[in-house]
Amino acid sequence: FWYTFAGWPPTDGRNMMVGGVATYSITSSADLMTNYVLADVLEPSQAKDFKALQTQEGASLLFAVGTAGELNVIAQSPGAVSAGWTVCNLSKNVVSHYFPDGGAKVSTFTVSQCPGNGQRAIHIAMAVVANGVSTLFLSFHNSDLDLSWALLGMIEWQRAPFNAVDGDGNPIPAPSKLDVVGLMLADARIGEQLVVDIARGGRTSLKSCEWAGVGGSLVSRYFISEAHSNHPVWVEQRLPADLEVSTYNSCMGKCDRTGKQWQIEGVYSVGRVANVAQLVFVPLYNYFDPEMAAPVTRFKLPDGAIPEAIATTRIAVGGGKGDCTDLYVAAGGNLYLFPAAKQTDGAEGLNVITSPLLQGTIKLFAQEEANQVTVWGLNKSAQVFYFTCPKASVALTGAEAEWHVPPGCTLASCDAMSPYVNRRFQANTFFAHTSTGLRMYTQTPNISLWTSQAIELEPTSVMQTPQTIKSFTTQIRIANLTTGDMAVGVRVRLSSTIITAVMIDHLYYTIGPDPTGGVTVLTDNTGTVTIMQVNSTLSAARFQVMVLEPTGERSSELHDISPMNKAMARNCKLDTVDKLKAARITMSDGTQVPFLPNDTPDKELATIAESNAQLAKVYTLTLSLGINNSLARRRGVGPKLGTVDKDGSFWSSIGDLFNWIASGVKALVKVIKDATERVWTFVAEIAGKVYKAILDTVEAIGEAVMWLYNQIKAFILKVIEFLEFLFNYQDILRTYRVTKNLLTLCVGNVADRLTIGLDTLKKEVRSTFHVAKKGIADLTGLPGYDELTPRDKDTASFEGADDDAAASSVPMYHLQGQGGNSETPAALLPLKDSLLDVIEALGDILKDEITTITNAYNKLKVEVIDKFNELSLTQIVARILGIIGIFIVETVENITIGVLNLLSTLFNLLASAITYEIEIPIVSWLFRLITGGDEISMVNIVAFVAAFPVTIVYKLAVGETPFPDDEWTHRLIAAPTLNEFITIAYEPPEPVVVVGASRFKGKTIDITLGAVCSVGMVLRISLTAFAEFDDFSPFKFGMACVRWIGRLMTSISGLINAYSPDAGWAKDMNTTMTITKLCRDALGCYFTKVEKAWGKARTKPYKIAVGWWGTAENVVCLVGDIAMAVQEPKEKRKDSFALKWVCVISNHCGGTLGGPKSVTEGTPKYVLIGVECLLRLPYMISASAVPLMDYSEEKKKAAVIRFIEK
């Protein structure tokens, strides 16, 4: 059971490669969590009147009048933008051209799309009002595939001035103030037909963009002839009677009747004339005598029902060369059909559906797509509803009827809508103005579940506050099976079980079931694809993933992902009343609140607990069937939707039942196993009636959880908060603040020693290295030890920019867009010349070491070559090693002393760079939210990232948080100096009150420092490798700075050891080397900037010098390592002794490759980099392992002592 929740492995064989061997592996992880998006939500005022069409690829095109009276198209843009939708002003150019004085606004518009299987041209007409006068503009034959006309503003408009003539061909005078109150475009297969209604009187208030209401006014109707030509002509349509615009609505169509008279377009109208209901069809003109009024066909409804709303669907005739229309009429709670072939004068409609949802219908829509007819409606109760039926069965009634009638409304609280059937998915889709804004709703065929999304636009500013959302976040990792490397830039095919909007690697996509619903993306530079799926319920789409070759062939096994697994596993544990009562929600601040209200009756809790137990069973079983199967389909069972069960309950589709409950209806729900149908069912009691639906998909089971809790007022957001993945941020934040203070204090300590205490530091270096050289001489038997190159003063000095100004007034680097780019601010540019002077001064210092080499040779001649015959072989080898050792130590000493002055300014500059505050969209806002106001800087973000593994490692090892919320932790966070931090960290434990209750505070710091060191080594190893590739050249300075912070993290233990009272010469020397390495790496950071100014050729010698300087430093450290290992008393050696020193020595051996790396290129260099990383890797592991081993050893000893004391 739990194995299934952890990640179900397919067992039906469908994941095996066909006709080949997989070359890539796929792994994934997913969970429900809080996430953040940067977008502007489309406000209802930005789309006051709207109508939806679609592209050939099934992307939505929402036409709407905006707040400034402009006609916009809001286009769904998958794979192009992050927010998902883009807005283009279609009327801007034409309005500014014809109305340069301003003030013109779009008053009404209409759009249509010709039906068909291929490209469906988009026609647009709009009326623009300026100074109270309307002007008509037309744009026909816009492509539904090439959207440059919409997205690039390349739409072409044609002005259609009023030019009507009478029957004798004489011009009809234009109204003094032409007032267009309604526009209709036929969606016919042949030709473009536009109908224009104008008010006979003055300007009136417009009620809708589709068919306007003008209180008490009468209209004159015209149709535009030759609308597709360069000279559109207005032709008056003779109406059979005066109609009040406010009392009728109309739609265009064509009767399927014999005779040329009926082969032209006409208008269906429902309204009142002299308070008498009318339902008529009138052709646009009289075919035989255009001067005469067109013939009228009158229809009637059974029992004198009053028609409320009408809609038509196009039906192809004549082999697709023409079409006609079926007419649907809503009246008195019924839906009537007038088939195209039976629309004769006096015909009576067929009652095909009776439903309370049809009462008070104010809008009706209909569409035929893929031989399926869908009728949508909006009633006076602001409820959206729909019905579907196979095209061939629309006229069947009674027991033969095949209309699907959902039990309740699809959506409540809607004041406007525009629907269509999505061509890509054959999915029921509509847009609606709801209480939460404009939203898009889509129903997945077969599964029947609905998903919705807000219409979101690109953000006004990338620095604005992001939206907080709940999302299922999925990370997919692709690796090469042969090499094990991450697969960068490979094609990944993704499909899902339900149609939903997702964000894949920061780009918006609509994804659904294959073969048409999948999308293909590329892995990022870490071989990863990240999917963010916004959810308002616990239901999430499952994904199927495969890797494709460029040829389109599959090169991996199929991989199924169910993002709901972890959240469902957490919920299914709540299978008893006691567990439900004990459940708590952990908030982001660490506080806990009850999951369910404390006063919830035990009877209701028992129902939920039992339902959770049933959900666990059906979830496991359904998941095991795989993505492309459902439990009902696998078993071949399931009742017919809409039928009444023997117990009097009604069978419904699960998606429709969920939506009805979501609309706000009061329902009592539970989940049971239906023994008769051998499936699990979701049962809802609504208004005294029982409705049932089969739970046969994982997605339906996930959504059922929400409505179980909803009945006891456990709000949906609360359920999601309980089930989402949530770190215990407070523990991590305390670790972050301690680590941040420690890193900051270490940087400050080194900076102080390079500025205020520079003379003291140089004396310490001289003294330490003098002792070290004498120790080497004594060890190797060199008589009369003296300096190879005696020096009375510093080798070089450098007067740079004012230290305080450089450290405090130079904003170093601003990282933009997720920290990917860094730029040099203008304030830093004057320092470039000084920086180049530093590099040249370093060259002078290195030239001076020629003297040291000469003296070393002279020493070798005097002590070895001249006395060769007097010495034994052992003495010869010892003296050679001694001279070489002293030469290396003295060279490092001379260079170190020489560059300390040079680097003091640059070190402060680097310290300023790593603490400089960076503003990154979303990330900065989120960082401030999580950390309580801290800004992002390099050191802050590294400390924050390090806090996660440090806290986790400590908790796993010790069983508690490293830094509890107590006085000791707060003192560490507030420590003003490194010395005081160390004093607090290693202070004696508090007196034991309870046996075993005292904290090993010193060990807490040791374990923490070990984990911090490991994280730092990860940064150093990874960035050392990446920095060598030219592909990363734009990021080299930022990478170098982060690598330097990694160096600092690995050096903290060495800096702290400087305060140890029993430090010997070897430890002192290595501590000094720690500071010089930090200085050398700081210089390395600036080489990335100098390289831009000088070029690679000129900086190459200096990089070689610094590389060999690093080699020499690490050789010196190896001497100190060996000396410290040998000098450590045996009685103090712990179980970790061997591991510690082998790994430390291995790390410094890796450091000795800096010189060889600097003089090699190509493959040999990459081999050296690989060897260096391998040699440093053991130290990364041992840094955390050794303190844990020591802690475990001391803990065992303490336990024995406590046992003896007890």
XYZ file of C-alpha atoms in Angstrom, residues 591-958:
368
model
C 2.513 27.476 15.129
C -0.146 24.765 14.905
C -3.906 25.061 14.600
C -6.592 22.336 14.585
C -7.257 20.844 11.152
C -10.999 20.452 11.799
C -13.293 22.512 14.045
C -13.215 21.235 17.617
C -17.007 21.095 17.774
C -17.382 18.742 14.800
C -19.806 15.906 15.806
C -18.281 12.444 16.086
C -20.890 11.124 13.641
C -19.600 13.398 10.890
C -16.004 12.554 11.749
C -16.826 8.852 11.566
C -18.268 9.317 8.071
C -15.114 11.078 6.916
C -12.831 8.523 8.558
C -14.619 5.621 6.885
C -14.632 7.464 3.563
C -10.881 8.071 3.877
C -10.366 4.355 4.425
C -12.388 3.606 1.288
C -10.508 6.268 -0.649
C -7.207 4.648 0.312
C -8.362 1.327 -1.141
C -9.756 2.676 -4.382
C -6.792 5.039 -4.854
C -4.301 2.190 -4.592
C -6.308 -0.031 -6.917
C -6.966 2.677 -9.489
C -3.344 3.822 -9.454
C -2.192 0.286 -10.193
C -4.162 0.230 -13.456
C -1.954 2.883 -15.023
C -2.634 6.223 -16.619
C -4.661 5.009 -19.590
C -7.162 2.893 -17.682
C -10.005 3.524 -15.271
C -11.501 1.033 -12.852
C -14.905 1.110 -14.516
C -13.512 0.723 -18.033
C -11.197 -2.097 -16.931
C -14.087 -4.032 -15.377
C -16.538 -3.110 -18.100
C -19.115 -1.861 -15.613
C -20.951 1.345 -14.905
C -24.552 2.495 -15.205
C -25.886 4.804 -17.896
C -25.666 8.431 -16.847
C -28.975 10.022 -15.973
C -30.686 6.759 -15.083
C -32.392 6.079 -11.771
C -30.961 3.281 -9.616
C -33.188 0.765 -7.883
C -32.756 2.650 -4.601
C -34.140 5.816 -6.211
C -30.760 7.568 -6.561
C -29.643 9.263 -9.774
C -26.437 8.342 -11.609
C -24.330 11.316 -12.709
C -20.911 11.956 -14.199
C -18.400 12.633 -11.445
C -17.225 15.955 -12.890
C -20.752 17.371 -13.152
C -21.604 16.274 -9.620
C -18.445 17.878 -8.221
C -19.184 21.114 -10.064
C -22.721 21.210 -8.770
C -21.457 20.899 -5.203
C -18.795 23.515 -5.926
C -21.495 25.969 -7.021
C -22.533 26.276 -3.373
C -25.396 23.789 -3.047
C -25.660 22.149 0.396
C -24.657 18.487 0.177
C -23.968 15.577 2.509
C -21.360 13.328 0.898
C -19.623 10.025 1.529
C -17.654 7.350 -0.323
C -18.883 3.740 -0.385
C -18.164 0.563 -2.308
C -21.042 -0.358 -4.580
C -21.289 -4.154 -4.435
C -23.689 -4.321 -7.374
C -21.550 -2.326 -9.787
C -18.248 -3.560 -8.253
C -16.946 0.000 -8.072
C -16.560 2.738 -5.481
C -19.062 5.560 -5.651
C -19.235 9.143 -4.494
C -22.661 9.727 -2.963
C -24.182 13.171 -2.433
C -27.526 13.949 -0.819
C -28.837 17.267 -2.177
C -32.278 18.724 -1.424
C -33.628 15.339 -0.319
C -32.422 13.472 -3.408
C -29.432 11.157 -3.680
C -26.955 11.412 -6.559
C -24.146 8.941 -7.264
C -21.068 8.948 -9.463
C -18.333 6.388 -10.036
C -14.869 7.114 -8.638
C -12.858 5.430 -11.383
C -9.862 7.775 -11.807
C -7.147 8.955 -9.469
C -8.003 12.584 -10.289
C -11.649 12.094 -9.249
C -10.554 10.459 -5.994
C -8.321 13.425 -5.209
C -11.153 15.890 -5.734
C -13.550 13.777 -3.661
C -11.364 14.443 -0.622
C -12.162 18.138 -0.817
C -15.916 17.701 -0.734
C -15.742 15.228 2.139
C -14.230 17.903 4.351
C -16.232 20.746 2.850
C -19.463 19.428 4.351
C -18.162 20.133 7.858
C -17.003 23.627 6.912
C -13.361 22.627 6.657
C -12.627 25.107 3.913
C -10.767 23.915 0.846
C -7.739 26.109 1.504
C -7.487 24.649 4.996
C -7.474 21.104 3.620
C -4.744 22.002 1.148
C -2.687 23.655 3.905
C -2.903 20.475 5.952
C -1.923 18.165 3.121
C 0.745 20.315 1.472
C 4.457 19.774 1.868
C 5.865 22.190 4.428
C 9.345 22.445 5.920
C 9.643 23.386 9.562
C 10.955 26.780 8.550
C 11.580 28.038 12.064
C 14.301 25.450 12.773
C 15.885 26.191 9.408
C 15.643 29.947 9.912
C 17.493 29.768 13.233
C 20.240 27.701 11.601
C 20.336 30.235 8.751
C 20.712 33.180 11.126
C 23.492 31.469 13.109
C 25.309 30.482 9.882
C 24.831 33.936 8.388
C 26.283 35.635 11.472
C 29.198 33.211 11.544
C 30.034 33.812 7.852
C 29.712 37.581 8.288
C 31.931 37.577 11.383
C 34.576 35.476 9.625
C 34.649 37.864 6.665
C 34.893 40.802 9.055
C 37.633 39.080 11.039
C 39.801 38.502 7.979
C 39.082 42.031 6.712
C 40.150 43.500 10.074
C 43.330 41.480 10.083
C 44.110 42.727 6.550
C 43.513 46.386 7.443
C 43.586 47.363 11.109
C 45.829 44.467 12.130
C 47.906 44.237 8.965
C 51.267 44.867 10.670
C 50.449 42.327 13.360
C 49.363 39.806 10.743
C 52.616 40.213 8.817
C 54.610 39.681 12.004
C 52.559 36.557 12.749
C 53.278 35.285 9.230
C 57.016 35.956 9.640
C 57.121 34.308 13.039
C 55.061 31.299 12.043
C 57.027 30.626 8.874
C 60.351 31.133 10.681
C 59.393 28.441 13.205
C 58.184 26.209 10.384
C 61.429 26.564 8.402
C 63.533 25.900 11.487
C 61.443 22.837 12.232
C 62.022 21.542 8.697
C 65.784 22.233 9.008
C 65.986 20.375 12.306
C 63.932 17.492 10.919
C 66.122 17.079 7.822
C 69.486 17.791 9.470
C 70.354 21.040 7.701
C 73.126 22.746 9.731
C 73.299 26.484 10.312
C 69.758 27.284 9.156
C 69.254 30.834 7.909
C 66.929 32.686 5.561
C 67.326 31.963 1.871
C 66.419 35.599 1.170
C 66.666 37.870 4.251
C 64.248 40.768 4.043
C 64.113 43.878 6.195
C 60.919 45.264 4.721
C 57.878 44.259 2.721
C 58.547 43.263 -0.848
C 55.972 45.676 -2.256
C 53.284 48.051 -1.244
C 50.158 49.382 -2.942
C 48.222 52.558 -2.356
C 44.779 51.961 -3.810
C 41.463 53.702 -3.479
C 40.321 54.810 -0.058
C 39.460 51.637 1.882
C 36.270 52.923 3.483
C 34.965 54.321 0.205
C 35.681 51.073 -1.633
C 33.983 48.948 0.999
C 30.948 51.069 1.692
C 30.092 53.160 -1.333
C 30.607 50.778 -4.231
C 27.460 48.781 -5.070
C 29.247 45.779 -6.489
C 26.996 43.744 -8.711
C 23.312 43.549 -9.458
C 22.084 40.121 -10.401
C 19.002 40.096 -12.585
C 16.472 37.452 -13.433
C 17.147 34.640 -10.963
C 20.726 35.750 -10.417
C 21.810 34.653 -13.881
C 23.489 37.877 -14.995
C 25.915 40.144 -13.178
C 27.040 43.569 -14.306
C 29.681 46.010 -13.079
C 27.977 49.153 -11.740
C 29.286 52.500 -12.917
C 30.640 53.232 -9.419
C 33.088 50.335 -9.762
C 34.551 51.325 -13.120
C 37.153 53.836 -11.752
C 38.679 51.017 -9.699
C 39.568 48.974 -12.776
C 42.853 50.803 -13.330
C 43.811 50.236 -9.693
C 42.906 46.579 -10.091
C 45.226 46.281 -13.064
C 47.988 47.950 -11.008
C 47.520 45.237 -8.378
C 48.018 42.512 -10.977
C 51.166 44.191 -12.307
C 52.541 44.663 -8.775
C 51.964 40.965 -8.209
C 54.120 40.304 -11.275
C 56.944 42.320 -9.720
C 56.704 40.285 -6.518
C 56.959 37.048 -8.470
C 60.012 38.338 -10.344
C 61.739 38.969 -6.995
C 61.447 35.251 -6.211
C 64.207 34.628 -8.750
C 66.571 35.607 -5.920
C 65.040 32.980 -3.676
C 65.521 30.337 -6.374
C 69.186 31.384 -6.808
C 69.808 31.224 -3.064
C 68.116 27.837 -2.859
C 70.469 26.557 -5.533
C 73.474 27.993 -3.681
C 72.292 26.331 -0.457
C 71.941 23.047 -2.322
C 75.481 23.386 -3.708
C 77.061 24.196 -0.331
C 75.173 21.671 1.820
C 74.827 18.782 -0.630
C 76.910 18.971 -3.799
C 80.132 20.200 -2.134
C 79.754 17.671 0.688
C 78.449 14.836 -1.487
C 81.302 12.466 -0.608
C 80.970 13.166 3.127
C 77.245 12.417 3.404
C 75.328 9.180 3.445
C 72.538 8.567 0.943
C 69.927 9.156 3.645
C 71.513 12.462 4.613
C 71.675 13.549 0.955
C 67.945 12.830 0.401
C 66.995 14.464 3.727
C 68.963 17.650 2.984
C 67.545 17.908 -0.576
C 64.015 17.536 0.800
C 64.779 20.054 3.544
C 66.102 22.664 1.102
C 63.129 22.142 -1.211
C 60.741 22.350 1.729
C 62.317 25.529 3.065
C 62.348 26.981 -0.466
C 58.632 26.327 -0.905
C 57.749 27.640 2.568
C 59.867 30.748 2.111
C 58.479 31.412 -1.369
C 54.954 31.237 -0.022
C 55.998 33.450 2.893
C 57.552 36.071 0.623
C 54.594 36.134 -1.763
C 52.145 36.226 1.137
C 53.873 39.152 2.812
C 54.240 40.916 -0.508
C 50.602 40.686 -1.496
C 48.967 41.323 1.880
C 49.174 45.075 1.248
C 47.908 44.612 -2.288
C 44.957 42.490 -1.267
C 43.694 44.465 1.713
C 41.742 46.843 -0.541
C 40.508 44.106 -2.863
C 39.395 41.933 0.029
C 37.210 44.710 1.383
C 35.858 45.219 -2.099
C 34.984 41.521 -2.341
C 33.421 41.597 1.124
C 31.232 44.428 -0.129
C 30.326 42.427 -3.241
C 29.173 39.296 -1.408
C 27.076 41.319 1.047
C 25.608 43.613 -1.620
C 21.800 43.420 -1.677
C 20.390 41.931 -4.871
C 16.836 42.364 -6.135
C 15.491 39.342 -8.052
C 11.835 39.147 -9.165
C 9.749 36.839 -6.929
C 12.860 35.427 -5.248
C 13.681 38.617 -3.313
C 10.084 39.045 -2.186
C 9.897 35.393 -1.131
C 13.253 35.620 0.669
C 12.062 38.642 2.640
C 8.821 36.839 3.472
C 10.562 33.700 4.741
C 13.454 35.340 6.587
C 11.453 38.129 8.161
C 12.814 40.981 6.043
C 16.370 39.969 5.070
C 17.502 41.039 1.632
C 19.162 38.673 -0.815
C 22.925 38.843 -1.022
C 25.449 36.201 -2.011
C 26.357 35.449 1.582
C 22.712 35.433 2.731
C 21.522 33.078 0.021
C 24.441 30.690 0.565
C 23.785 30.689 4.320
C 20.089 30.056 3.700
C 20.729 27.202 1.285
C 23.283 25.709 3.673
C 20.781 25.857 6.542
C 18.646 23.128 4.947
C 21.260 20.328 4.802
C 22.838 21.487 8.083
C 19.509 21.241 9.907
C 18.529 17.964 8.247
C 21.924 16.306 8.877
C 21.889 17.378 12.517
C 18.302 16.229 13.076
C 18.997 12.843 11.507
C 22.137 12.382 13.597
C 21.104 13.843 16.940
